[in-house]
Amino acid sequence: MPFDIDARVIENRRLSSDYNVLSLEAPDIAGATEPGQFVMVKPDRGIDPLLRRPFSVFEILRDGGRPVGLSILSKRVGVTTGQIFGAQAGQRVQCLGPLGRAFTLPGPATEVWMVAGGVGLAPFWTVAEALAGRGVTLTLFYGGRGDADLLYLDYFERLGVTLAVCTEDGSRGERGRVTIPLERALAARQAGTDVLVHACGPDPMLAAVARLAARYGCRCEVSVERVMGCGLGGCYSCVVPVKAANGGFHHVRSCISGPIFDAATLVWD
Ligand SMILES: Cc1cc2nc3c(=O)[nH]c(=O)nc-3n(C[C@H](O)[C@H](O)[C@H](O)COP(=O)(O)OP(=O)(O)OC[C@H]3O[C@@H](n4cnc5c(N)ncnc54)[C@H](O)[C@@H]3O)c2cc1C
């Protein structure tokens, strides 16, 4: 059951002119959140925009081990993300969650390869935290346009995550798309190594990752990003096509059937 609260802003960490991390006091939501779930957020009481916007839960904030809040990692692209960028400590933000389905979290017999494009990094803080605690071997394939789009690498390093970093302009790591090192790793995978791929990022990246995983016989879950009106299944604005048993397809609401899907169940073309 999601909680609907007016969360107090604890802190607004501006990481650059586009990215910020907004920490919210939200103990009930934080305590119930599983990795990959999201919250619907509205920082302003006004009518522009009227509706809340979806954001992955980034960090779970704890005090002495007790969940006290959560943060969201936001990229400024429009009105709400502009308000999130400008939010002040002490301000109240409407926050509904946790919502949606979470990533599958396996045990140590399975390696997890996280594939993130840009702000698609957001769900992987909690995934990495949960899986490192279980002794799962983790790799993060992380791509962005340039160096400024790559965030929190030191956090993942501290958890012992192997990093494969790419930028399209070559300013950090390997030049090119994140699918390049991913394909190399899939091709070099030892027989008998069980790998689960988790991916979050723009649609073309997800489609490419899904195809690679299928080609190399690897299970893959993706977090899809659709414009969402309510986050609760009421408005049908976030539908995605999924394969049907008769060879055709039908649509499901990504807010309640997702945002995490088994990549093999989605229609990609
Ligand atoms: C499950 C889920 C989790 C998400 N997690 C994050 C996150 O952790 N961090 C983050 O920065 N963003 C995340 N997003 C995307 C975020 O919801 C949008 O960036 C946000 O809705 C933009 O709101 P706005 O009012 O700032 O932009 P608007 O002013 O509404 O729109 C600005 C531009 O962005 C486009 N746009 C708006 N929403 C989306 C969308 N969902 N997909 C593609 N284009 C869009 C619009 O068409 C327009 O061109 C997530 C989306 C989903 C569905």
Coordinates of C-alpha atoms and ligand atoms in Angstrom, one line a residue:
M1 CA 0.0 0.0 0.0
P2 CA 1.6 3.3 -1.0
F3 CA 1.8 6.3 1.4
D4 CA 0.8 9.8 0.3
I5 CA 2.7 12.4 2.2
D6 CA 3.8 16.0 2.3
A7 CA 7.5 15.3 2.7
R8 CA 9.9 17.9 4.1
V9 CA 12.9 18.6 2.0
I10 CA 16.0 17.7 4.1
E11 CA 18.6 18.7 1.6
N12 CA 19.0 19.7 -2.0
R13 CA 22.4 18.7 -3.3
R14 CA 23.1 20.3 -6.7
L15 CA 25.6 18.1 -8.6
S16 CA 25.9 20.3 -11.7
S17 CA 23.7 22.8 -13.6
D18 CA 21.4 19.9 -14.7
Y19 CA 21.5 17.3 -11.9
N20 CA 20.5 17.4 -8.3
V21 CA 19.7 15.0 -5.5
L22 CA 16.7 15.9 -3.4
S23 CA 16.5 14.3 0.0
L24 CA 13.0 14.0 1.5
E25 CA 11.8 13.0 5.0
A26 CA 9.6 10.0 4.3
P27 CA 10.2 7.2 6.7
D28 CA 7.2 5.1 5.8
I29 CA 7.9 5.2 2.1
A30 CA 11.6 4.6 2.6
G31 CA 10.9 1.6 4.9
A32 CA 8.6 0.0 2.3
T33 CA 10.7 0.7 -0.9
E34 CA 12.2 -2.2 -2.8
P35 CA 15.0 -1.5 -5.4
G36 CA 13.5 -0.2 -8.7
Q37 CA 10.3 1.2 -7.3
F38 CA 9.4 4.8 -7.8
V39 CA 7.5 7.7 -6.2
M40 CA 5.2 10.3 -7.8
V41 CA 6.3 13.8 -6.8
K42 CA 5.0 17.3 -7.0
P43 CA 7.1 20.1 -5.4
D44 CA 4.7 23.0 -6.0
R45 CA 1.1 23.6 -5.0
G46 CA 0.3 25.3 -8.3
I47 CA -1.4 24.0 -11.4
D48 CA 1.6 24.0 -13.7
P49 CA 2.1 21.2 -13.9
L50 CA -1.1 19.8 -12.5
L51 CA 0.1 16.2 -12.2
R52 CA 2.9 14.6 -10.2
R53 CA 5.9 13.2 -12.0
P54 CA 7.6 9.8 -11.5
F55 CA 11.1 9.4 -10.1
S56 CA 13.0 6.3 -9.1
V57 CA 13.8 6.1 -5.4
F58 CA 17.6 6.8 -5.5
E59 CA 19.0 6.5 -1.9
I60 CA 17.3 5.2 1.2
L61 CA 18.4 7.5 4.0
R62 CA 19.0 5.9 7.4
D63 CA 19.6 7.1 10.9
G64 CA 21.2 4.3 13.0
G65 CA 19.9 1.7 10.5
R66 CA 16.3 3.0 10.7
P67 CA 14.9 4.4 7.3
V68 CA 14.1 8.1 7.8
G69 CA 13.8 9.3 4.2
L70 CA 14.7 8.9 0.6
S71 CA 16.3 10.8 -2.2
I72 CA 15.6 11.3 -5.9
L73 CA 18.3 11.9 -8.5
S74 CA 16.8 14.4 -10.9
K75 CA 17.8 15.7 -14.3
R76 CA 16.4 19.1 -15.2
V77 CA 14.4 18.7 -18.4
G78 CA 11.1 20.6 -17.8
V79 CA 8.9 22.3 -15.3
T80 CA 8.8 19.8 -12.4
T81 CA 12.4 18.9 -12.6
G82 CA 13.2 22.6 -12.7
Q83 CA 11.2 23.0 -9.4
I84 CA 13.0 20.0 -7.9
F85 CA 16.3 21.7 -8.9
G86 CA 15.2 24.9 -7.1
A87 CA 13.7 23.3 -4.0
Q88 CA 14.8 24.6 -0.6
A89 CA 15.4 22.7 2.7
G90 CA 12.3 22.8 4.8
Q91 CA 9.9 23.1 1.8
R92 CA 7.1 20.4 1.5
V93 CA 6.9 18.2 -1.5
Q94 CA 4.0 15.9 -2.3
C95 CA 5.3 12.4 -2.5
L96 CA 3.3 9.2 -3.2
G97 CA 5.0 5.8 -3.0
P98 CA 6.5 3.3 -3.2
L99 CA 4.9 2.4 -6.5
G100 CA 5.4 -0.2 -9.2
R101 CA 7.3 -3.5 -9.3
A102 CA 10.9 -4.0 -8.2
F103 CA 13.9 -5.6 -9.8
T104 CA 14.5 -9.3 -9.1
L105 CA 17.3 -9.6 -6.5
P106 CA 19.0 -13.0 -6.8
G107 CA 21.4 -14.7 -4.4
P108 CA 25.2 -14.9 -4.8
A109 CA 25.1 -17.8 -7.4
T110 CA 24.0 -15.2 -10.0
E111 CA 26.0 -12.2 -11.1
V112 CA 24.1 -9.0 -11.7
W113 CA 25.1 -6.7 -14.4
M114 CA 23.5 -3.2 -14.1
V115 CA 23.3 -1.2 -17.3
A116 CA 22.6 2.5 -16.8
G117 CA 22.3 5.3 -19.3
G118 CA 22.5 8.9 -17.9
V119 CA 20.0 9.5 -15.1
G120 CA 19.0 5.8 -15.6
L121 CA 21.5 5.3 -12.8
A122 CA 18.9 6.2 -10.3
P123 CA 17.4 2.8 -9.4
F124 CA 20.9 1.2 -9.1
W125 CA 22.0 2.8 -5.8
T126 CA 19.4 0.6 -3.9
V127 CA 20.0 -2.4 -6.2
A128 CA 23.7 -2.3 -5.5
E129 CA 23.3 -1.7 -1.8
A130 CA 20.9 -4.7 -1.4
L131 CA 22.9 -7.1 -3.5
A132 CA 26.4 -6.2 -2.2
G133 CA 24.9 -7.1 1.2
R134 CA 24.1 -10.5 -0.1
G135 CA 27.5 -11.1 -1.5
V136 CA 26.4 -10.9 -5.2
T137 CA 29.1 -10.1 -7.8
L138 CA 28.1 -6.8 -9.4
T139 CA 29.1 -4.9 -12.5
L140 CA 27.9 -1.5 -13.6
F141 CA 28.0 -0.6 -17.3
Y142 CA 27.4 3.1 -17.2
G143 CA 27.2 5.4 -20.2
G144 CA 26.5 9.1 -20.7
R145 CA 27.0 11.8 -23.2
G146 CA 30.1 13.2 -21.4
D147 CA 31.9 13.1 -18.1
A148 CA 29.4 15.5 -16.5
D149 CA 26.6 12.9 -17.0
L150 CA 28.4 10.2 -14.9
L151 CA 27.6 10.4 -11.2
Y152 CA 28.3 8.6 -8.0
L153 CA 31.0 6.4 -9.4
D154 CA 32.9 6.4 -6.0
Y155 CA 29.8 5.0 -4.3
F156 CA 29.7 2.0 -6.5
E157 CA 33.5 1.6 -6.3
R158 CA 33.2 1.6 -2.5
L159 CA 30.7 -1.3 -2.7
G160 CA 33.1 -3.3 -4.7
V161 CA 31.2 -3.0 -8.0
T162 CA 33.2 -3.5 -11.2
L163 CA 32.8 -0.4 -13.4
A164 CA 32.7 -0.2 -17.2
V165 CA 32.3 3.4 -18.0
C166 CA 31.6 4.9 -21.4
T167 CA 31.0 8.4 -22.8
E168 CA 29.8 9.3 -26.3
D169 CA 32.3 12.2 -26.5
G170 CA 35.2 10.1 -25.0
S171 CA 35.7 12.5 -22.1
R172 CA 35.7 9.6 -19.6
G173 CA 36.2 5.8 -20.0
E174 CA 35.7 4.2 -23.3
R175 CA 34.4 6.3 -26.2
G176 CA 31.0 5.1 -27.5
R177 CA 27.8 3.6 -26.2
V178 CA 27.4 1.4 -23.1
T179 CA 26.3 -1.5 -25.2
I180 CA 29.9 -1.9 -26.5
P181 CA 31.5 -3.1 -23.2
L182 CA 28.3 -5.0 -22.5
E183 CA 28.4 -7.0 -25.7
R184 CA 32.2 -7.7 -25.1
A185 CA 31.4 -9.0 -21.6
L186 CA 28.5 -11.1 -22.8
A187 CA 30.6 -12.6 -25.5
A188 CA 33.4 -13.4 -23.0
R189 CA 31.1 -14.8 -20.4
Q190 CA 32.3 -18.2 -19.0
A191 CA 30.0 -21.1 -19.7
G192 CA 28.1 -21.8 -16.5
T193 CA 28.3 -18.2 -15.2
D194 CA 24.7 -17.2 -14.4
V195 CA 24.1 -13.5 -15.2
L196 CA 21.0 -11.3 -14.7
V197 CA 21.1 -8.0 -16.6
H198 CA 19.2 -5.0 -15.1
A199 CA 18.9 -2.0 -17.3
C200 CA 17.5 1.5 -17.0
G201 CA 17.9 4.4 -19.4
P202 CA 16.5 5.8 -22.7
D203 CA 14.3 3.5 -24.8
P204 CA 16.9 2.9 -27.6
M205 CA 19.4 1.8 -25.1
L206 CA 16.9 -0.6 -23.4
A207 CA 16.0 -2.0 -26.8
A208 CA 19.7 -2.6 -27.7
V209 CA 20.4 -4.2 -24.3
A210 CA 17.3 -6.4 -24.6
R211 CA 18.4 -7.6 -28.0
L212 CA 22.0 -8.3 -26.8
A213 CA 20.7 -10.2 -23.8
A214 CA 18.4 -12.3 -26.0
R215 CA 21.2 -13.0 -28.5
Y216 CA 23.6 -14.2 -25.7
G217 CA 20.9 -16.1 -23.9
C218 CA 21.0 -14.0 -20.8
R219 CA 18.0 -13.0 -18.6
C220 CA 17.3 -9.3 -18.6
E221 CA 15.0 -6.9 -16.7
V222 CA 14.4 -3.3 -17.9
S223 CA 13.0 -0.3 -16.2
V224 CA 10.9 1.5 -18.8
E225 CA 10.3 5.2 -18.7
R226 CA 6.9 6.4 -19.9
V227 CA 5.1 9.7 -19.3
M228 CA 2.8 8.9 -16.3
G229 CA -0.3 10.8 -15.2
C230 CA -1.1 9.0 -11.9
G231 CA 1.3 6.2 -11.2
L232 CA -1.6 4.1 -9.8
G233 CA -3.1 2.5 -12.9
G234 CA -6.0 4.9 -13.3
C235 CA -5.1 7.0 -16.3
Y236 CA -3.6 4.6 -18.9
S237 CA -1.1 7.2 -20.1
C238 CA 1.9 4.9 -19.5
V239 CA 1.0 1.8 -21.5
V240 CA 3.6 -0.5 -23.2
P241 CA 3.1 -3.3 -25.7
V242 CA 3.8 -6.8 -24.4
K243 CA 3.8 -10.0 -26.3
A244 CA 0.6 -12.0 -26.3
A245 CA 0.3 -15.8 -26.3
N246 CA -1.3 -15.8 -29.8
G247 CA 1.8 -14.2 -31.4
G248 CA 0.3 -10.7 -31.3
F249 CA 0.5 -8.1 -28.5
H250 CA -1.5 -6.2 -26.0
H251 CA -0.9 -3.2 -23.8
V252 CA -0.3 -3.1 -20.1
R253 CA 0.2 -0.1 -17.7
S254 CA 3.8 0.3 -16.9
C255 CA 3.1 2.0 -13.6
I256 CA 1.5 -1.2 -12.1
S257 CA 2.8 -4.0 -14.4
G258 CA 6.2 -2.3 -14.4
P259 CA 8.2 -0.1 -14.5
I260 CA 10.4 -3.3 -14.3
F261 CA 9.7 -5.8 -17.0
D262 CA 11.3 -9.0 -18.1
A263 CA 12.8 -7.7 -21.4
A264 CA 11.7 -10.8 -23.3
T265 CA 8.1 -10.0 -22.7
L266 CA 8.1 -6.6 -24.3
V267 CA 7.6 -5.7 -28.0
W268 CA 10.6 -3.7 -29.0
D269 CA 10.1 -2.7 -32.7
Ligands
LIG1 C1 9.2 5.0 -13.5 C2 10.0 6.3 -13.9 C3 11.1 6.7 -13.1 C4 11.8 7.8 -13.5 N1 12.9 8.2 -12.7 C5 13.5 9.3 -13.0 C6 14.6 9.7 -12.1 O1 15.0 8.9 -11.2 N2 15.3 10.8 -12.4 C7 14.9 11.7 -13.4 O2 15.5 12.7 -13.7 N3 13.8 11.3 -14.2 C8 13.1 10.2 -14.0 N4 12.1 9.9 -14.8 C9 11.7 10.8 -15.8 C10 10.9 11.9 -15.2 O3 9.6 11.5 -14.8 C11 10.7 13.0 -16.2 O4 11.9 13.6 -16.6 C12 9.8 14.1 -15.7 O5 8.5 13.6 -15.7 C13 9.8 15.4 -16.4 O6 8.9 16.3 -15.8 P1 9.0 17.8 -16.0 O7 7.7 18.4 -15.5 O8 10.3 18.4 -15.5 O9 9.1 17.9 -17.6 P2 7.9 18.4 -18.6 O10 7.9 19.9 -18.5 O11 6.6 17.7 -18.3 O12 8.5 17.9 -20.0 C14 9.8 18.3 -20.4 C15 10.1 17.4 -21.6 O13 10.4 16.1 -21.1 C16 9.6 15.1 -21.8 N5 9.2 14.1 -20.8 C17 8.5 14.3 -19.7 N6 8.4 13.1 -19.0 C18 9.0 12.2 -19.8 C19 9.3 10.8 -19.6 N7 8.8 10.1 -18.6 N8 10.0 10.2 -20.6 C20 10.5 10.9 -21.6 N9 10.3 12.2 -21.8 C21 9.6 12.8 -20.9 C22 8.4 15.9 -22.3 O14 7.7 15.3 -23.4 C23 9.0 17.2 -22.6 O15 9.6 17.2 -23.9 C24 11.4 8.7 -14.5 C25 10.2 8.3 -15.3 C26 9.6 7.1 -15.0 C27 8.4 6.7 -15.8

